[in-house]
Coordinates of N, CA and C in Angstrom, one line a residue:
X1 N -3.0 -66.0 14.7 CA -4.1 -65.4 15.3 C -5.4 -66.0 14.8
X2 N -6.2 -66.4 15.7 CA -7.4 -67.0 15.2 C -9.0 -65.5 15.6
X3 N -9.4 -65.4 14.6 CA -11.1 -64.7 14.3 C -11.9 -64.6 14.7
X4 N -12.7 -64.8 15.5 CA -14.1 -65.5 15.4 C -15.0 -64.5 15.9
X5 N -16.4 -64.9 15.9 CA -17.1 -64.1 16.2 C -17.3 -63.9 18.1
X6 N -17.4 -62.7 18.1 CA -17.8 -62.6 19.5 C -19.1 -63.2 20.2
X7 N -19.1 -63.5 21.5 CA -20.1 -63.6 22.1 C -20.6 -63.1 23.5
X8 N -21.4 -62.8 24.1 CA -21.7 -62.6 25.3 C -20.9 -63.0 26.4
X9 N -20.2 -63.9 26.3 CA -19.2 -64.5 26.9 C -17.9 -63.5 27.4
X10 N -17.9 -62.8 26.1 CA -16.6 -61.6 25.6 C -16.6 -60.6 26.3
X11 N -17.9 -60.5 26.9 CA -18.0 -59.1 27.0 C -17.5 -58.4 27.9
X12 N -16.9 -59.1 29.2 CA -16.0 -58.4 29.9 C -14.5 -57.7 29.6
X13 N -14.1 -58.6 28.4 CA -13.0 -58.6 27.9 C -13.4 -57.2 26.9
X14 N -14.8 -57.3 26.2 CA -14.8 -56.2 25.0 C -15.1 -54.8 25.9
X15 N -15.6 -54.9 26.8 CA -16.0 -53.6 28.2 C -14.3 -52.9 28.6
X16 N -13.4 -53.8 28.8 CA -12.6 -53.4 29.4 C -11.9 -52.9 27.8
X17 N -11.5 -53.3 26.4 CA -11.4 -52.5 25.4 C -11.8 -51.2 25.2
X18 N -13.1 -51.1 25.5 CA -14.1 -50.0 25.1 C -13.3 -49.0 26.2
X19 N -13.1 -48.8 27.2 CA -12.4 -48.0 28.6 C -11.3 -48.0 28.5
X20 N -10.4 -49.0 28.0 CA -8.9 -48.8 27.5 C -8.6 -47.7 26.2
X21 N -9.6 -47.9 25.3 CA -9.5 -47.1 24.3 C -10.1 -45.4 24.6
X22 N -10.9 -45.2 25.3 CA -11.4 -44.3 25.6 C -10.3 -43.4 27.0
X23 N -9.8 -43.9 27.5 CA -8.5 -43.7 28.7 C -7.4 -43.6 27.9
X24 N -7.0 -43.9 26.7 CA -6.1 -43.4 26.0 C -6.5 -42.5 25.1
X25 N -7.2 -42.1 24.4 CA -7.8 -41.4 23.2 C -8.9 -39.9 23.2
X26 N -9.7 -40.8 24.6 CA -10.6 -39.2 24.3 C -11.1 -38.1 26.1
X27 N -11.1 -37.8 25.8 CA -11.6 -37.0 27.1 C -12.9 -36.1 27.2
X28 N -13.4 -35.9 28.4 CA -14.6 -35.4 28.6 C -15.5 -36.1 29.2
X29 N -16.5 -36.2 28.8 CA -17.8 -37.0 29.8 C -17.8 -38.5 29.8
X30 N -16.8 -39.2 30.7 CA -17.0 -40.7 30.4 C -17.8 -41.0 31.0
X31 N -18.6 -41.9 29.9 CA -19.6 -43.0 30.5 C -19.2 -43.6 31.4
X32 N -20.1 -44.7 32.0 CA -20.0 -45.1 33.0 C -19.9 -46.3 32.6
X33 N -19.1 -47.6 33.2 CA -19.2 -49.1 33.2 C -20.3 -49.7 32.4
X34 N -21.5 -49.3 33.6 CA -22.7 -49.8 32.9 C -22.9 -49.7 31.4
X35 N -23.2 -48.2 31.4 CA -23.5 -47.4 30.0 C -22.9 -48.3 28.9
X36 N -21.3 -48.3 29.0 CA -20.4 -49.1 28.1 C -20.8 -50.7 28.0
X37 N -21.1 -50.9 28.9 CA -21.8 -52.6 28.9 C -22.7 -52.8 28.0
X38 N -24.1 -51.7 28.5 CA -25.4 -52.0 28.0 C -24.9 -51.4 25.9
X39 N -24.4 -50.8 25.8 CA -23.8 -50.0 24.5 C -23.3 -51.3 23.7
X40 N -22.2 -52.0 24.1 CA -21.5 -53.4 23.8 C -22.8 -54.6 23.6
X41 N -23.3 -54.5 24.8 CA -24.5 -55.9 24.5 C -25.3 -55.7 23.6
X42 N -25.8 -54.3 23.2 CA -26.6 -54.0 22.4 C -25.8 -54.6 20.6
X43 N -24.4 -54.0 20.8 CA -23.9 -54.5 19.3 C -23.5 -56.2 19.0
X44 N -23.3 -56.4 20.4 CA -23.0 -58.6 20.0 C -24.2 -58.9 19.4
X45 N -25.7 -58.1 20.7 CA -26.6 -58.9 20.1 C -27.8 -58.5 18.8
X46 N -26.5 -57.5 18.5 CA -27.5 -56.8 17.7 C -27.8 -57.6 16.0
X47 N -28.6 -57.1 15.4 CA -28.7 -58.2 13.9 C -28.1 -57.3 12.8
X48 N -27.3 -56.3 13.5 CA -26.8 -55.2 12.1 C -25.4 -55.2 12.6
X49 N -24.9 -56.0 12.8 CA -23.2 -55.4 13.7 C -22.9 -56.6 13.2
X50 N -21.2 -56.2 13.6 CA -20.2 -57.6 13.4 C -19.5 -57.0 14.6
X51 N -19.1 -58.5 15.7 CA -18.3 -58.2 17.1 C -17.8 -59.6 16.7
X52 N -16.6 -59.2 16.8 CA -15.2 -60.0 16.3 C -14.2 -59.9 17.5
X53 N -13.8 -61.1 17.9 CA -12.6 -61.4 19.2 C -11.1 -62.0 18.5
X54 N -10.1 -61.5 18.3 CA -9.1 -62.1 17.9 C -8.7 -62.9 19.4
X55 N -7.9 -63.5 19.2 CA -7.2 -64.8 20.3 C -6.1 -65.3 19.6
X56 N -5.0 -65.5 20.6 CA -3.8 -66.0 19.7 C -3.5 -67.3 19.9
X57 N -4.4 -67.9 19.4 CA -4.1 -69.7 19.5 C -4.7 -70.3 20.3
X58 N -4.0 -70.0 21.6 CA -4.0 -70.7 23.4 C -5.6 -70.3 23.9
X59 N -6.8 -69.4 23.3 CA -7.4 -68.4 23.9 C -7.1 -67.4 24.9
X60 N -6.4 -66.9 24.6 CA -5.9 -65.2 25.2 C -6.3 -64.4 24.2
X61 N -7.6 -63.2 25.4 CA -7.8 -62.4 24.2 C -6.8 -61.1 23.5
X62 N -7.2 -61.2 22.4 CA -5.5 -60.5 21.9 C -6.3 -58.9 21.3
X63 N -7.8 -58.8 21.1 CA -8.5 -57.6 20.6 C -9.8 -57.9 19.7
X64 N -10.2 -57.1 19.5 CA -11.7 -57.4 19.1 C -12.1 -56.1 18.2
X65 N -13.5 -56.3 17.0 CA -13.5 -55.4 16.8 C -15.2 -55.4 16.6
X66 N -15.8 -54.1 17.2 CA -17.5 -54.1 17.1 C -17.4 -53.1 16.1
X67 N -18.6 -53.1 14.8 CA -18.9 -52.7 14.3 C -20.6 -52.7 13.6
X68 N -20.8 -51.4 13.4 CA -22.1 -51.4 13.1 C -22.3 -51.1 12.0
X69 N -23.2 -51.9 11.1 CA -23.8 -51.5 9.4 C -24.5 -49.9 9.8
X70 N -24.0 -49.3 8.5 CA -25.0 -47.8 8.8 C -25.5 -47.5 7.3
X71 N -26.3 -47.5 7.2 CA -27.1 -48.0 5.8 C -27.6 -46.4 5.5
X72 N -27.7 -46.1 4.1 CA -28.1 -45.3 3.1 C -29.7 -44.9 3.8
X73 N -29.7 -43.6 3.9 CA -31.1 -43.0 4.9 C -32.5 -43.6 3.8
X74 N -31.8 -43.1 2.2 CA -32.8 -43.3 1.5 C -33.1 -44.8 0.9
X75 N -32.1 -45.7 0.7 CA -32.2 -46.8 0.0 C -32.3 -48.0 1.0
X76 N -31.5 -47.6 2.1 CA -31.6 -48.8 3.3 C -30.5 -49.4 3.2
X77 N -29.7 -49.3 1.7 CA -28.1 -50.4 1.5 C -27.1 -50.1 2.7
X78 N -26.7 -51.1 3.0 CA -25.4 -50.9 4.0 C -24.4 -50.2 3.0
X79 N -23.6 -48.7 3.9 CA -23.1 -48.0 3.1 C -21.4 -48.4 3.6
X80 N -21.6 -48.2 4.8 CA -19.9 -48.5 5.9 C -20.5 -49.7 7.1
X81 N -19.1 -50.2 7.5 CA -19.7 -50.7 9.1 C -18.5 -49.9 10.0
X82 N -18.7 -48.9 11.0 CA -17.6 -48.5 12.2 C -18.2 -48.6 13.7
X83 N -17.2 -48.5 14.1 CA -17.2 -48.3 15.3 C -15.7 -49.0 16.1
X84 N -15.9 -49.7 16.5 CA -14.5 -49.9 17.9 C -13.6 -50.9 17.3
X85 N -12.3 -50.5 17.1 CA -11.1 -51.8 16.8 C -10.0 -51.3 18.0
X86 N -9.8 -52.9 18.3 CA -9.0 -52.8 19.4 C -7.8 -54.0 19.4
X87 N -6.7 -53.4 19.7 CA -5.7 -54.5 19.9 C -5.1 -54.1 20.9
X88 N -5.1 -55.4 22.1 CA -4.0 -55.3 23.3 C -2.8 -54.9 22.4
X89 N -2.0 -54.2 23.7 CA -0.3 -53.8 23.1 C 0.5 -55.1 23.3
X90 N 0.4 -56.1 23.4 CA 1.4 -57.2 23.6 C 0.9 -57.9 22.2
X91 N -0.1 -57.3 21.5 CA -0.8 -57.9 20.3 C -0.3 -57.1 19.2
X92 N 0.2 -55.9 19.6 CA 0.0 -54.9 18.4 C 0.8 -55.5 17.2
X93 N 0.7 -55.7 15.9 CA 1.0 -56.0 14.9 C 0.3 -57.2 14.3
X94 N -0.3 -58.0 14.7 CA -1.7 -58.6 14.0 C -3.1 -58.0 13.9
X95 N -2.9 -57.0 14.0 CA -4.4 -56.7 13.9 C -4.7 -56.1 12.2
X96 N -3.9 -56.4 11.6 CA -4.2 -56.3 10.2 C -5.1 -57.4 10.0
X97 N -5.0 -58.8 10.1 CA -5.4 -59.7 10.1 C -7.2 -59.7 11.0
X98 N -7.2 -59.3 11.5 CA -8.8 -58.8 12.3 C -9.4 -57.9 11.3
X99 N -8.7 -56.7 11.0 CA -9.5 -55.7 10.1 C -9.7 -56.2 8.9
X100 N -8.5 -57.6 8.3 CA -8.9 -57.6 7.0 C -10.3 -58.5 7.1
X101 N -10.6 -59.7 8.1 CA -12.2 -60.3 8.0 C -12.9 -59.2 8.1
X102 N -12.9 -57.8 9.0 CA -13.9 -56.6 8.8 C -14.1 -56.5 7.3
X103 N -13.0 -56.2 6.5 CA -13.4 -55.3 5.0 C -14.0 -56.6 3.9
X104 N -13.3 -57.7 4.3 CA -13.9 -58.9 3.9 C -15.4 -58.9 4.1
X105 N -16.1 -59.1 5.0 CA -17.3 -59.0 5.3 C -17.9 -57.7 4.9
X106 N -17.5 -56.9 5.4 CA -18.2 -55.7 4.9 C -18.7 -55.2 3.3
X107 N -17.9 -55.6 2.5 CA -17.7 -56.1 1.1 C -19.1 -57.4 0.7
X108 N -19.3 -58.3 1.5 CA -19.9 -59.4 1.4 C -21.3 -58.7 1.7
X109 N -21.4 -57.8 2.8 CA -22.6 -57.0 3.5 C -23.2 -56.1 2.1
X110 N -22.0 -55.9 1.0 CA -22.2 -54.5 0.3 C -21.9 -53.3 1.1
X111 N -21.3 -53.3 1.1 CA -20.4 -51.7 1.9 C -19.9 -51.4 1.2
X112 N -19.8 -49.7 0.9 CA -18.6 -49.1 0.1 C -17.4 -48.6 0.6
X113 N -17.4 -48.7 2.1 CA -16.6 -48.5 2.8 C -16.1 -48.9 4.3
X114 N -15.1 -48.8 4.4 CA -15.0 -49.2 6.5 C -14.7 -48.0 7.0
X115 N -14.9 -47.8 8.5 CA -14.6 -46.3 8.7 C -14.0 -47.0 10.6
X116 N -12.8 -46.6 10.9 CA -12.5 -46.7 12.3 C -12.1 -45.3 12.8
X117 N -12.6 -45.4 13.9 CA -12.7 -44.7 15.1 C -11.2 -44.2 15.5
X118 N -10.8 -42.9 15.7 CA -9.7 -43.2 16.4 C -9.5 -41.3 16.3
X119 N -9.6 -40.6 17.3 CA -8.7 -38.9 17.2 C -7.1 -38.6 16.9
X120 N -7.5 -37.4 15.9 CA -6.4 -37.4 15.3 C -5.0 -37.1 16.1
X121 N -5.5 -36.8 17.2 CA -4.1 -37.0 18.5 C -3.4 -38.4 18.7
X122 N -3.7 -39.6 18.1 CA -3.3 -40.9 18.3 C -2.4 -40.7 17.0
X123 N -1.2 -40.5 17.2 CA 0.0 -41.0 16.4 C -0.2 -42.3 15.5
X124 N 0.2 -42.9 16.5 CA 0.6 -43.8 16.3 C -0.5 -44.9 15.3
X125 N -1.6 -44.9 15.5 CA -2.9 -45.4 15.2 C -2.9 -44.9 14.5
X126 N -3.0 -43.4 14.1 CA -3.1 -42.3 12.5 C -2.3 -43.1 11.9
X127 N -0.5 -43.1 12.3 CA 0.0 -43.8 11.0 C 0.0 -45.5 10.3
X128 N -0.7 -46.5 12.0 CA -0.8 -47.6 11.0 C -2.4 -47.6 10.1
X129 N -3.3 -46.8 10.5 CA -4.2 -46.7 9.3 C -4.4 -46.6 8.6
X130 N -3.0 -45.1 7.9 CA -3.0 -44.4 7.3 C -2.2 -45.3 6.0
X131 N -1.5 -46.4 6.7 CA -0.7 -47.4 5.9 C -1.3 -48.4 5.3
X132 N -2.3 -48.6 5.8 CA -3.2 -49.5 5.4 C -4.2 -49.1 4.8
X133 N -4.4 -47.8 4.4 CA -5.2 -47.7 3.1 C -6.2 -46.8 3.9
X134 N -6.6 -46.1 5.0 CA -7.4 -45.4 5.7 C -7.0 -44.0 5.2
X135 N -8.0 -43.1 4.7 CA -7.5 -41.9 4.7 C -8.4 -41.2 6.2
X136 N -7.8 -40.0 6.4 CA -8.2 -39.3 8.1 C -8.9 -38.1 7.7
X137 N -10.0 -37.8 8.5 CA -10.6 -36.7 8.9 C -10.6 -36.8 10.3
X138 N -11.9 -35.6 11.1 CA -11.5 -35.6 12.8 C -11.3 -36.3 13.7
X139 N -12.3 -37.1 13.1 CA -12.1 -38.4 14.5 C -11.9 -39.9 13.6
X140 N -12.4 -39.8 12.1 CA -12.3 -41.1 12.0 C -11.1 -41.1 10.9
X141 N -11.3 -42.8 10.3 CA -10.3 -43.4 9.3 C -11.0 -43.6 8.5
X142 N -11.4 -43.4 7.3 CA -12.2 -44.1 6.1 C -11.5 -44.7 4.8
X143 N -11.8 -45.9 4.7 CA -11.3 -46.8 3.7 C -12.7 -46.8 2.7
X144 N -12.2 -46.8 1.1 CA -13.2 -47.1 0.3 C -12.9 -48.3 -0.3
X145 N -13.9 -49.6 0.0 CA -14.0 -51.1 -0.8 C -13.6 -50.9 -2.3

């Protein structure tokens, strides 16, 4: 599985993640297309985020992960980076390999932590996080560096 950073290029591919994951996971007031679009372009092009596209070799995208620095109110340090990790199901089982460049970098950023997204109604997701060193509260996963 190859890494790399995402691009504006992605973003049909990261749009349709963002709707995949939200159609499996959560209910209530879905945004709209756009909404999720302009939400996504804001984090590729943002100067505080990491958007990351895994691909398996051939370029097929295999999942991606957007994440935002969320820094200490008082000091400014980047404290965690979360938001969206995604692996197609025909991918599922590399995606350790995506989240480890996340904790890698995040580490690099000064983070004391990673945090993913995910309700605790997702099984299956609770247990590979939970295996990987995420402990759970309501909606999220939090790892300490």
């Amino acid at each position: 599985m190859i890494v790399r950073p995402a691009t504006f290029a992605d973003l049909p591919d990261l749009v349709a993640s963002a709707i995949k994951l939200g159609n499996l996971h959560y209910q209530g007031d879905e945004p709209t297309r756009a909404h999720i679009t302009d939400v996504i372009e804001g984090i590729v092009g943002g100067t505080s985020s990491l958007t990351l596209v895994m691909e398996d070799g051939h370029g097929t995208y295999a999942g991606c992960y957007l994440g935002t620095l969320i820094a200490n109110m008082i000091s400014g340090k980047p404290v965690s980076v979360e938001i969206l990790f995604w692996v197609e199901p025909e991918f599922r089982g590399h995606g350790r390999s995506l989240l480890g460049y996340v904790e890698d970098w995040a580490r690099a950023q000064g983070c004391t932590s990673t945090v993913l997204s995910c309700p605790a109604r997702a099984d299956r997701a609770a247990r590979v996080f939970e295996a990987w060193g995420y402990e759970p509260s309501e909606r999220h996963f939090r790892k300490k560096l």
